[in-house]
Coordinates of C-alpha atoms in Angstrom, one line a residue:
Chain A
M1 CA 37.9 -252.7 1.1
N2 CA 35.5 -254.1 3.7
A3 CA 36.4 -257.0 6.0
S4 CA 34.9 -260.3 4.8
P5 CA 34.3 -263.0 7.4
V6 CA 36.8 -265.2 5.6
I7 CA 39.6 -262.6 5.8
L8 CA 38.8 -261.8 9.4
G9 CA 38.8 -265.5 10.3
V10 CA 42.3 -265.9 8.8
V11 CA 43.6 -262.9 10.6
V12 CA 42.1 -263.9 14.0
A13 CA 43.5 -267.5 13.6
Y14 CA 46.9 -266.1 12.9
L15 CA 46.9 -263.7 15.8
A16 CA 45.7 -266.6 18.1
V17 CA 48.7 -268.7 16.9
L18 CA 51.1 -265.9 17.8
A19 CA 49.6 -265.5 21.2
G20 CA 49.8 -269.3 21.7
I21 CA 53.5 -269.3 20.8
G22 CA 54.0 -266.6 23.4
V23 CA 52.4 -268.7 26.1
W24 CA 54.4 -271.9 25.0
A25 CA 57.7 -270.0 25.1
S26 CA 57.0 -268.3 28.5
R27 CA 58.5 -271.1 30.7
D28 CA 61.9 -270.6 29.0
S29 CA 62.1 -266.8 29.4
R30 CA 62.3 -266.5 33.2
D31 CA 66.0 -265.6 33.4
V32 CA 68.0 -262.9 31.5
A33 CA 69.6 -265.3 29.0
G34 CA 66.2 -267.0 28.5
Y35 CA 64.4 -263.7 27.9
Y36 CA 67.0 -262.1 25.6
V37 CA 68.6 -265.0 23.7
A38 CA 66.3 -268.0 24.4
G39 CA 69.0 -269.6 26.5
K40 CA 71.3 -270.0 23.4
K41 CA 69.4 -273.1 22.4
L42 CA 68.0 -272.3 19.0
P43 CA 68.5 -274.6 16.0
S44 CA 69.7 -273.6 12.6
W45 CA 66.4 -273.4 10.8
V46 CA 64.9 -271.1 13.5
I47 CA 67.8 -268.6 13.5
A48 CA 67.9 -268.7 9.6
F49 CA 64.2 -267.8 9.2
S50 CA 64.2 -265.5 12.2
S51 CA 67.2 -263.4 10.9
N52 CA 65.6 -263.0 7.5
A53 CA 62.2 -262.2 8.8
T54 CA 63.7 -259.7 11.1
G55 CA 65.9 -258.1 8.5
E56 CA 63.0 -257.9 6.0
S57 CA 60.2 -255.8 7.4
A58 CA 57.1 -254.5 5.7
W59 CA 59.6 -252.8 3.4
L60 CA 60.1 -256.1 1.6
L61 CA 56.5 -256.7 0.8
L62 CA 55.3 -253.1 0.2
G63 CA 58.5 -251.2 -0.5
L64 CA 60.5 -253.7 -2.7
T65 CA 57.4 -254.8 -4.7
G66 CA 56.8 -251.1 -5.2
M67 CA 60.4 -250.7 -6.4
G68 CA 60.0 -253.6 -8.9
Y69 CA 56.8 -251.8 -10.1
L70 CA 58.6 -248.5 -10.5
V71 CA 62.0 -249.3 -11.8
G72 CA 61.8 -253.0 -13.0
V73 CA 65.0 -254.9 -13.5
H74 CA 67.1 -252.0 -11.9
A75 CA 65.6 -253.2 -8.6
F76 CA 67.7 -256.4 -8.9
W77 CA 70.7 -254.3 -7.6
I78 CA 68.9 -254.5 -4.2
V79 CA 68.5 -258.2 -4.6
L80 CA 72.3 -258.5 -5.4
G81 CA 73.2 -256.4 -2.3
E82 CA 70.9 -258.2 0.1
V83 CA 71.8 -261.8 -1.1
L84 CA 75.5 -260.9 -0.8
G85 CA 75.0 -259.3 2.6
V86 CA 73.2 -262.3 4.0
T87 CA 75.7 -264.7 2.4
L88 CA 78.8 -262.9 3.7
A89 CA 77.3 -262.6 7.2
W90 CA 76.7 -266.4 7.5
V91 CA 79.9 -267.5 5.7
F92 CA 82.4 -265.2 7.3
I93 CA 80.9 -263.6 10.4
A94 CA 78.5 -266.0 12.1
R95 CA 81.1 -268.6 13.3
P96 CA 83.8 -266.3 14.7
F97 CA 81.1 -264.1 16.3
K98 CA 79.4 -267.1 17.9
L99 CA 82.7 -268.4 19.2
Y100 CA 83.7 -265.0 20.7
T101 CA 80.3 -264.4 22.3
D102 CA 80.3 -267.9 23.8
R103 CA 83.8 -267.3 25.2
Y104 CA 82.6 -264.1 26.8
D105 CA 79.3 -265.5 27.9
A106 CA 77.8 -262.6 26.0
I107 CA 74.0 -262.2 25.4
T108 CA 74.1 -258.9 23.6
V109 CA 76.2 -257.2 21.0
S110 CA 77.3 -254.7 23.6
D111 CA 78.5 -257.5 25.9
F112 CA 80.7 -258.7 23.0
L113 CA 82.1 -255.2 22.2
E114 CA 82.9 -254.5 25.9
D115 CA 84.8 -257.7 26.4
R116 CA 86.5 -257.7 23.0
F117 CA 87.9 -254.2 23.6
G118 CA 88.4 -254.5 27.3
D119 CA 86.2 -251.5 28.1
R120 CA 86.1 -251.4 31.9
R121 CA 84.4 -248.0 32.0
H122 CA 81.4 -249.2 29.9
I123 CA 81.8 -246.4 27.3
I124 CA 81.1 -248.5 24.2
R125 CA 78.2 -250.2 26.0
R126 CA 76.6 -246.8 26.8
L127 CA 77.2 -245.5 23.3
S128 CA 75.8 -248.6 21.6
A129 CA 72.8 -248.6 23.9
L130 CA 72.0 -245.0 23.1
I131 CA 72.3 -245.6 19.3
I132 CA 70.2 -248.8 19.5
F133 CA 67.5 -247.2 21.6
S134 CA 67.1 -244.1 19.4
M135 CA 67.1 -246.0 16.1
V136 CA 64.9 -248.8 17.3
A137 CA 62.2 -246.3 18.5
V138 CA 62.1 -244.8 15.0
Y139 CA 62.2 -248.2 13.3
T140 CA 59.5 -249.7 15.5
A141 CA 57.2 -246.7 15.0
A142 CA 57.5 -247.2 11.3
Q143 CA 56.5 -250.8 11.5
L144 CA 53.5 -250.0 13.6
T145 CA 52.5 -247.3 11.1
A146 CA 52.7 -250.0 8.4
A147 CA 50.5 -252.3 10.6
G148 CA 47.9 -249.5 10.8
K149 CA 48.0 -249.0 7.0
A150 CA 47.8 -252.7 6.3
F151 CA 44.7 -253.2 8.5
N152 CA 43.2 -250.2 6.8
A153 CA 44.0 -251.3 3.2
F154 CA 42.9 -254.9 3.6
L155 CA 40.1 -254.8 6.2
G156 CA 38.9 -251.2 6.1
F157 CA 39.8 -250.7 9.8
E158 CA 40.5 -247.2 11.1
Y159 CA 44.2 -246.5 10.9
G160 CA 44.5 -246.0 14.7
T161 CA 42.6 -249.2 15.5
G162 CA 45.1 -251.1 13.3
V163 CA 48.1 -249.6 15.0
L164 CA 46.7 -250.4 18.5
L165 CA 45.8 -254.0 17.5
G166 CA 49.3 -254.6 15.9
T167 CA 51.0 -253.1 19.0
A168 CA 48.9 -255.1 21.5
I169 CA 49.5 -258.5 19.9
V170 CA 53.3 -258.0 19.4
L171 CA 53.7 -256.7 23.0
Y172 CA 51.7 -259.7 24.3
Y173 CA 53.8 -262.4 22.9
T174 CA 57.1 -260.6 23.2
T175 CA 56.7 -259.8 26.9
V176 CA 55.2 -263.2 27.8
G177 CA 57.5 -265.4 25.7
G178 CA 60.7 -263.3 25.3
F179 CA 63.2 -264.0 22.6
K180 CA 62.1 -267.6 22.2
A181 CA 58.6 -266.4 21.3
V182 CA 60.1 -263.8 19.0
A183 CA 62.3 -266.3 17.2
Y184 CA 59.6 -269.0 16.7
T185 CA 56.9 -266.4 15.6
D186 CA 59.6 -265.1 13.2
L187 CA 59.9 -268.7 11.9
L188 CA 56.2 -268.9 11.3
Q189 CA 56.2 -265.4 9.8
G190 CA 59.2 -266.2 7.6
V191 CA 57.6 -269.3 6.2
L192 CA 54.5 -267.4 5.4
M193 CA 56.5 -264.7 3.7
F194 CA 58.4 -267.4 1.8
G195 CA 55.2 -269.0 0.5
A196 CA 53.7 -265.7 -0.5
L197 CA 56.7 -264.4 -2.4
A198 CA 57.2 -267.8 -4.1
T199 CA 53.6 -267.8 -5.3
L200 CA 52.8 -264.2 -6.1
P201 CA 55.2 -263.6 -9.0
V202 CA 54.3 -266.9 -10.6
V203 CA 50.6 -266.1 -10.5
G204 CA 51.2 -262.5 -11.5
I205 CA 53.4 -263.5 -14.5
L206 CA 50.9 -266.1 -15.7
A207 CA 48.1 -263.5 -15.3
A208 CA 50.1 -261.1 -17.4
G209 CA 50.2 -263.7 -20.2
G210 CA 53.5 -265.4 -19.4
W211 CA 57.1 -264.2 -19.1
L212 CA 57.5 -262.9 -22.7
A213 CA 54.1 -261.3 -22.8
M214 CA 54.9 -259.5 -19.5
L215 CA 58.2 -258.3 -20.8
D216 CA 56.5 -257.0 -24.0
T217 CA 54.0 -255.1 -22.0
L218 CA 56.7 -253.6 -19.8
R219 CA 58.8 -252.7 -22.9
A220 CA 55.8 -251.0 -24.4
A221 CA 55.2 -249.0 -21.2
D222 CA 58.8 -248.0 -20.7
P223 CA 61.9 -249.8 -22.2
A224 CA 64.0 -248.6 -19.3
L225 CA 62.1 -251.1 -17.0
L226 CA 64.1 -253.9 -18.6
L227 CA 67.5 -252.2 -18.3
P228 CA 69.9 -253.0 -15.4
M229 CA 70.8 -249.3 -15.1
G230 CA 67.2 -248.2 -15.5
S231 CA 66.2 -244.8 -16.9
H232 CA 69.5 -243.3 -15.8
G233 CA 71.6 -245.5 -18.2
V234 CA 75.3 -245.8 -17.5
T235 CA 75.7 -242.3 -16.0
T236 CA 76.9 -241.0 -12.6
A237 CA 73.3 -240.9 -11.4
G238 CA 72.8 -244.5 -12.7
V239 CA 75.9 -245.8 -10.9
V240 CA 75.1 -244.0 -7.7
S241 CA 71.5 -245.4 -7.8
A242 CA 72.8 -249.0 -8.4
L243 CA 75.4 -248.6 -5.6
S244 CA 72.8 -247.2 -3.2
F245 CA 70.4 -250.1 -4.0
A246 CA 73.2 -252.7 -3.4
A247 CA 74.4 -251.0 -0.2
V248 CA 71.1 -251.9 1.5
G249 CA 72.6 -255.3 2.0
L250 CA 75.7 -254.0 3.9
A251 CA 73.7 -253.9 7.1
F252 CA 73.4 -257.7 7.3
L253 CA 77.1 -257.6 8.3
G254 CA 76.6 -256.2 11.7
V255 CA 73.2 -254.7 12.8
P256 CA 72.5 -255.9 16.4
Q257 CA 69.0 -257.3 15.8
L258 CA 70.6 -259.8 13.3
M259 CA 73.8 -260.5 15.2
V260 CA 71.9 -261.5 18.3
R261 CA 70.4 -264.4 16.2
F262 CA 73.9 -265.8 15.9
I263 CA 74.4 -265.5 19.7
S264 CA 71.2 -267.4 20.3
A265 CA 72.2 -270.4 18.2
K266 CA 72.6 -273.7 20.0
S267 CA 76.2 -273.9 18.8
V268 CA 78.6 -272.8 16.1
R269 CA 77.8 -276.1 14.3
E270 CA 74.4 -274.7 13.4
M271 CA 75.9 -272.2 11.0
P272 CA 76.5 -274.1 7.8
R273 CA 72.9 -275.4 7.6
G274 CA 71.6 -272.1 8.8
G275 CA 73.5 -270.2 6.2
L276 CA 72.2 -272.4 3.4
I277 CA 68.6 -272.0 4.5
A278 CA 69.0 -268.2 5.0
V279 CA 70.5 -267.6 1.6
V280 CA 67.9 -269.7 -0.3
C281 CA 65.2 -267.9 1.7
I282 CA 66.5 -264.4 1.0
I283 CA 66.8 -265.2 -2.7
V284 CA 63.1 -266.2 -2.8
F285 CA 62.1 -263.2 -0.7
D286 CA 63.8 -260.6 -2.8
C287 CA 63.5 -262.1 -6.3
G288 CA 59.8 -262.8 -5.5
A289 CA 59.2 -259.3 -4.4
V290 CA 60.8 -257.6 -7.5
L291 CA 59.3 -260.0 -10.0
A292 CA 55.9 -259.6 -8.4
G293 CA 56.2 -255.8 -8.7
M294 CA 57.2 -256.2 -12.4
A295 CA 54.2 -258.4 -13.0
G296 CA 52.0 -255.9 -11.2
R297 CA 53.2 -253.1 -13.4
A298 CA 52.2 -255.1 -16.5
L299 CA 48.8 -256.0 -15.0
V300 CA 47.8 -252.8 -13.2
P301 CA 49.7 -249.9 -14.8
G302 CA 49.2 -246.3 -13.5
L303 CA 48.9 -246.9 -9.8
A304 CA 49.1 -243.7 -7.8
D305 CA 51.1 -245.3 -5.1
A306 CA 53.4 -248.1 -6.3
E307 CA 53.7 -249.5 -2.7
T308 CA 50.1 -250.6 -2.8
I309 CA 50.7 -253.1 -5.6
L310 CA 50.9 -256.2 -3.3
P311 CA 47.4 -255.6 -1.7
V312 CA 46.0 -254.7 -5.2
M313 CA 47.4 -258.0 -6.7
A314 CA 46.2 -260.0 -3.7
D315 CA 42.7 -258.6 -4.1
T316 CA 42.5 -258.9 -7.9
L317 CA 44.3 -262.3 -8.5
F318 CA 43.2 -264.4 -5.5
P319 CA 40.0 -265.5 -3.8
A320 CA 39.1 -263.9 -0.4
L321 CA 40.8 -266.7 1.6
F322 CA 44.1 -265.9 -0.1
T323 CA 43.6 -262.1 0.3
G324 CA 43.3 -262.8 4.0
I325 CA 46.5 -264.8 3.9
F326 CA 48.3 -262.0 2.1
L327 CA 47.2 -259.6 4.9
V328 CA 48.6 -262.1 7.4
V329 CA 51.9 -262.1 5.4
V330 CA 52.1 -258.3 5.5
L331 CA 51.4 -258.4 9.2
A332 CA 54.0 -261.2 9.6
A333 CA 56.7 -259.0 8.0
I334 CA 55.8 -256.1 10.2
M335 CA 55.5 -258.1 13.4
S336 CA 58.6 -260.2 12.9
T337 CA 60.6 -257.0 12.7
A338 CA 58.8 -255.0 15.4
D339 CA 59.1 -257.8 18.0
S340 CA 62.8 -258.2 17.5
L341 CA 63.4 -254.5 17.7
L342 CA 61.4 -254.2 21.0
I343 CA 63.4 -256.9 22.6
L344 CA 66.6 -255.4 21.3
A345 CA 65.7 -252.0 22.8
S346 CA 64.8 -253.7 26.1
S347 CA 68.1 -255.5 26.2
A348 CA 70.0 -252.2 25.4
V349 CA 68.4 -250.5 28.4
V350 CA 68.0 -253.3 31.0
R351 CA 70.9 -255.7 30.3
D352 CA 73.4 -253.3 28.8
V353 CA 73.0 -250.3 31.1
V354 CA 70.9 -251.2 34.2
Q355 CA 72.4 -254.7 34.9
K356 CA 75.9 -254.4 33.6
V357 CA 76.7 -250.8 34.5
H358 CA 74.6 -249.9 37.6
R359 CA 73.3 -253.0 39.3
P360 CA 75.5 -256.0 38.5
L361 CA 74.2 -257.9 41.6
M362 CA 70.5 -257.5 40.8
E363 CA 68.5 -260.7 40.9
E364 CA 67.9 -262.4 37.5
R365 CA 64.1 -262.4 38.0
R366 CA 64.1 -258.7 38.7
V367 CA 66.2 -258.0 35.6
T368 CA 63.8 -260.0 33.5
L369 CA 60.8 -258.2 35.0
Y370 CA 62.4 -254.8 34.2
G371 CA 63.1 -256.2 30.7
R372 CA 59.4 -256.9 30.2
I373 CA 58.4 -253.5 31.6
T374 CA 60.9 -251.8 29.3
T375 CA 59.5 -253.8 26.3
V376 CA 56.0 -252.5 27.1
V377 CA 57.2 -248.9 27.6
V378 CA 59.2 -248.8 24.3
G379 CA 56.3 -250.4 22.4
A380 CA 53.8 -247.9 23.9
A381 CA 56.0 -245.0 23.0
A382 CA 56.5 -246.3 19.4
C383 CA 52.7 -246.8 19.2
L384 CA 52.1 -243.2 20.2
V385 CA 54.5 -242.0 17.5
A386 CA 52.8 -244.2 14.9
L387 CA 49.4 -242.8 15.9
G388 CA 50.6 -239.2 15.4
E389 CA 52.7 -239.8 12.2
V390 CA 51.2 -241.7 9.3
R391 CA 53.7 -240.8 6.5
L392 CA 57.2 -241.7 5.5
I393 CA 57.2 -245.4 6.5
F394 CA 60.1 -246.5 4.4
W395 CA 62.1 -243.3 4.8
F396 CA 62.1 -244.1 8.6
V397 CA 63.0 -247.7 8.0
L398 CA 65.9 -247.0 5.6
F399 CA 67.1 -244.2 8.0
A400 CA 67.1 -246.5 11.1
W401 CA 68.6 -249.5 9.1
S402 CA 71.5 -247.3 7.9
G403 CA 72.0 -245.6 11.2
L404 CA 72.4 -249.0 13.0
A405 CA 74.6 -250.3 10.2
S406 CA 76.9 -247.2 10.1
A407 CA 77.4 -247.5 13.8
F408 CA 77.9 -251.3 14.2
V409 CA 79.1 -252.8 10.9
P410 CA 82.6 -251.2 11.1
V411 CA 83.3 -252.1 14.7
I412 CA 81.9 -255.6 14.3
L413 CA 84.1 -256.2 11.2
C414 CA 87.2 -254.8 12.7
G415 CA 86.6 -256.5 16.1
L416 CA 86.3 -259.9 14.4
F417 CA 88.9 -259.7 11.7
W418 CA 91.6 -257.1 12.7
R419 CA 93.3 -258.1 15.9
R420 CA 94.9 -254.6 16.2
T421 CA 91.6 -252.9 16.8
T422 CA 91.5 -250.9 20.0
L423 CA 88.8 -249.6 22.3
A424 CA 89.5 -246.0 21.3
G425 CA 89.3 -247.0 17.7
A426 CA 86.0 -248.8 18.2
I427 CA 84.4 -246.0 20.1
A428 CA 85.6 -243.4 17.6
G429 CA 84.5 -245.6 14.7
M430 CA 81.0 -246.2 16.1
A431 CA 80.5 -242.5 16.8
A432 CA 82.0 -241.4 13.5
G433 CA 79.9 -243.9 11.4
F434 CA 76.7 -242.8 13.0
A435 CA 77.5 -239.1 12.8
A436 CA 78.5 -239.4 9.1
N437 CA 75.3 -241.2 8.4
V438 CA 73.2 -238.4 9.9
T439 CA 75.4 -235.6 8.5
W440 CA 75.2 -237.1 5.0
I441 CA 71.4 -237.0 5.1
L442 CA 71.2 -233.4 6.4
A443 CA 74.0 -231.8 4.3
F444 CA 75.2 -233.8 1.4
K445 CA 72.8 -236.4 0.1
S446 CA 70.8 -234.2 -2.3
S447 CA 74.1 -232.9 -3.9
F448 CA 75.4 -236.4 -4.6
H449 CA 72.5 -237.9 -6.6
D450 CA 70.9 -239.2 -3.4
L451 CA 73.7 -241.6 -2.6
Y452 CA 72.4 -243.8 0.3
E453 CA 73.8 -242.7 3.6
M454 CA 74.9 -246.1 4.6
I455 CA 77.9 -245.9 2.2
P456 CA 79.5 -242.8 3.6
G457 CA 78.4 -243.9 7.1
V458 CA 80.1 -247.3 7.0
A459 CA 83.1 -245.9 5.1
A460 CA 83.7 -243.2 7.7
G461 CA 83.2 -245.7 10.6
L462 CA 85.8 -248.1 9.1
A463 CA 88.3 -245.4 8.3
T464 CA 88.0 -243.9 11.8
T465 CA 88.3 -247.2 13.6
I466 CA 91.4 -248.1 11.6
V467 CA 93.2 -244.7 11.9
V468 CA 92.5 -244.3 15.7
S469 CA 93.4 -247.9 16.4
L470 CA 96.8 -247.4 14.7
F471 CA 97.6 -244.7 17.2
T472 CA 96.4 -246.5 20.3
T473 CA 97.2 -249.7 22.2
P474 CA 95.1 -252.9 21.7
P475 CA 93.6 -254.4 24.9
A476 CA 95.8 -257.0 26.8
G477 CA 94.9 -260.6 25.9
A478 CA 93.0 -259.7 22.7
D479 CA 95.7 -261.2 20.6
V480 CA 95.5 -264.6 22.2
E481 CA 91.7 -264.7 22.0
F482 CA 91.8 -263.6 18.3
V483 CA 94.2 -266.4 17.4
A484 CA 92.3 -268.9 19.4
V485 CA 88.9 -268.0 17.8
H486 CA 90.3 -268.0 14.3
A487 CA 92.2 -271.2 14.7
R488 CA 88.9 -272.9 15.7
V489 CA 87.0 -271.2 12.8
G490 CA 89.4 -272.4 10.1
H491 CA 89.0 -271.4 6.5
P492 CA 85.3 -270.7 5.7
L493 CA 85.3 -272.2 2.3
R494 CA 87.8 -275.1 2.6
R495 CA 87.2 -278.5 4.1
G496 CA 89.5 -279.2 7.1
R497 CA 89.3 -280.3 10.6
P498 CA 88.7 -277.3 12.8
Q499 CA 90.9 -277.1 15.9
T500 CA 89.4 -278.0 19.2
R501 CA 89.3 -275.5 22.1
R502 CA 92.5 -276.9 23.6
T503 CA 94.6 -277.0 20.5
A504 CA 93.3 -273.5 19.5
V505 CA 94.4 -272.0 22.8
A506 CA 97.8 -273.7 22.5
A507 CA 98.2 -272.3 19.0
A508 CA 97.2 -268.8 20.3
V509 CA 99.7 -269.0 23.2
S510 CA 102.6 -270.1 21.0
T511 CA 101.7 -267.4 18.4
T512 CA 101.9 -264.7 21.0
M513 CA 105.0 -266.1 22.7
I514 CA 107.0 -265.9 19.5
G515 CA 106.1 -262.2 19.4
N516 CA 103.6 -262.0 16.6
D517 CA 102.7 -258.3 16.6
D518 CA 102.1 -257.8 12.9
G519 CA 98.4 -257.2 13.4
Chain B
M1 CA 68.2 -260.6 -26.7
M2 CA 67.5 -263.8 -24.9
A3 CA 64.0 -264.7 -23.7
G4 CA 62.9 -261.1 -23.9
L5 CA 65.8 -259.5 -22.0
G6 CA 69.2 -258.2 -22.9
W7 CA 72.3 -260.0 -21.7
T8 CA 73.2 -257.3 -19.1
A9 CA 69.8 -257.7 -17.4
W10 CA 70.3 -261.5 -17.3
L11 CA 73.8 -261.0 -16.0
L12 CA 72.6 -258.8 -13.1
M13 CA 69.8 -261.3 -12.3
A14 CA 72.2 -264.3 -12.5
A15 CA 74.7 -262.5 -10.3
S16 CA 72.0 -261.6 -7.7
V17 CA 71.2 -265.3 -7.3
G18 CA 74.4 -267.1 -8.3
I19 CA 77.2 -265.5 -6.3
G20 CA 75.6 -265.9 -3.0
L21 CA 74.3 -269.4 -3.7
A22 CA 77.7 -270.6 -4.9
L23 CA 79.5 -269.1 -1.8
V24 CA 77.1 -270.6 0.7
L25 CA 77.1 -274.0 -1.0
L26 CA 81.0 -274.0 -0.8
F27 CA 80.7 -273.0 2.9
F28 CA 78.1 -275.7 3.6
A29 CA 80.2 -278.4 1.8
A30 CA 83.3 -277.4 3.7
H31 CA 81.7 -277.4 7.2
R32 CA 78.7 -279.7 7.2
D33 CA 80.8 -282.3 9.0
D34 CA 82.1 -280.0 11.7
A35 CA 79.6 -281.5 14.2
A36 CA 81.6 -284.7 14.2
D37 CA 85.0 -283.0 14.5
G38 CA 84.8 -280.0 16.7
D39 CA 83.9 -279.6 20.3
G40 CA 81.3 -277.0 19.8

């Protein structure tokens, strides 16, 4: 495909808007909290779109449409898992997490973990920084690889030129505008993804002759495309496949790049509206991707690479202007994930290790400068990896996604909902979850019908956190904080006046004074 | 068979959309007035 002036014009306009957002946000990113969490001033709709656009990378547009193409209705297990993951995160996790992080004046997930578990020696901070840094490097490289491929597929650019162009624009607005630029570009990118994934399946299904005609075509091609358990049927392999698909959504319960969105919210009161927007958005994202893939299978059977179905549909079903818009949407999905990962890696190094462990008295401006430099260094390193490695995009994405989830989901869940969790339990759980994730891939996965590594990773992390915590002592004061936070949160699904800060603390103190040690 | 798909396929698709939507609507209904009550 060669670049038409119309498509090029759309892409240039989009990149210019991103750069403009970077400049606009720059005045609010001069101190550490500004650079890493936009000064905790973001409204519900920004964090909702930003968290979904960050969680859903190029994998959504290329990988999930490809999955709909390959396995049909069976791919709805992924939709089920992701919608549930996003819902549970907003309904149950967002408010207590936001209240805790505000109490601790935390701006990263590591800040929260260190204060929640009373880690004076910074062990959990160092461990989480190490895991974040290693996973983010892989994950970002995969996104930049996808950028190179997208520029190549839509515009005919050299792969390397596409990678360099994608890296340059993301680095520009991320370093200049910090988290505020990342969040607002995510908003724009999320809206673009929403529009594309609401439109593409409708146009695709109509082009395939309507709903019933599309299903008839798919049934004639392969009846298993219309079965929930796919070609496996109700067998061990089928159940494992469905579970693995659904498990993709587990990561929404604790990966740091999404949790930091809750920290950056203006207040805990943003969560109900944010949750509603986020859930509707993820439903449209995921259902749209799978249904578009199914329509694509009916329209263009026999593609050598199922993950090219979106560019193929954009090219065949829409005029050039819309083809340009679809390229922009793919780039949006890539960039909205890559920018968030870069700023997360930067915060893991500069905030979590340099500032909090080695140089607590360093000037804010200097910390922010180091943050920008680190963002550029990580981006450049990921770019080099992407230039040298052009395969396995989605393998890398799913590996990094599950690595982060296995390390963080168990400790976040236990830290928020089990007051008896100890520092030793959290450190052991984080290490065990991550180790189990990697070990599963290397030694066991192929023997267990390719069960997705996130399941054993999160299970091992949870079990280890609980067992080790039962044999060690919780940090002093954690009980009071726990009761105070949960008194203010109230029941997530029942109407009722939440307690104010003063009454919540009084409730916490009285609870601990009467010797509530039942965990 | 309803509208071209078996009931199990419809069940999976309905669950994918319905459970999350129902939960978040309950959550929204329960807490949309928090702004007037709490202290942030």
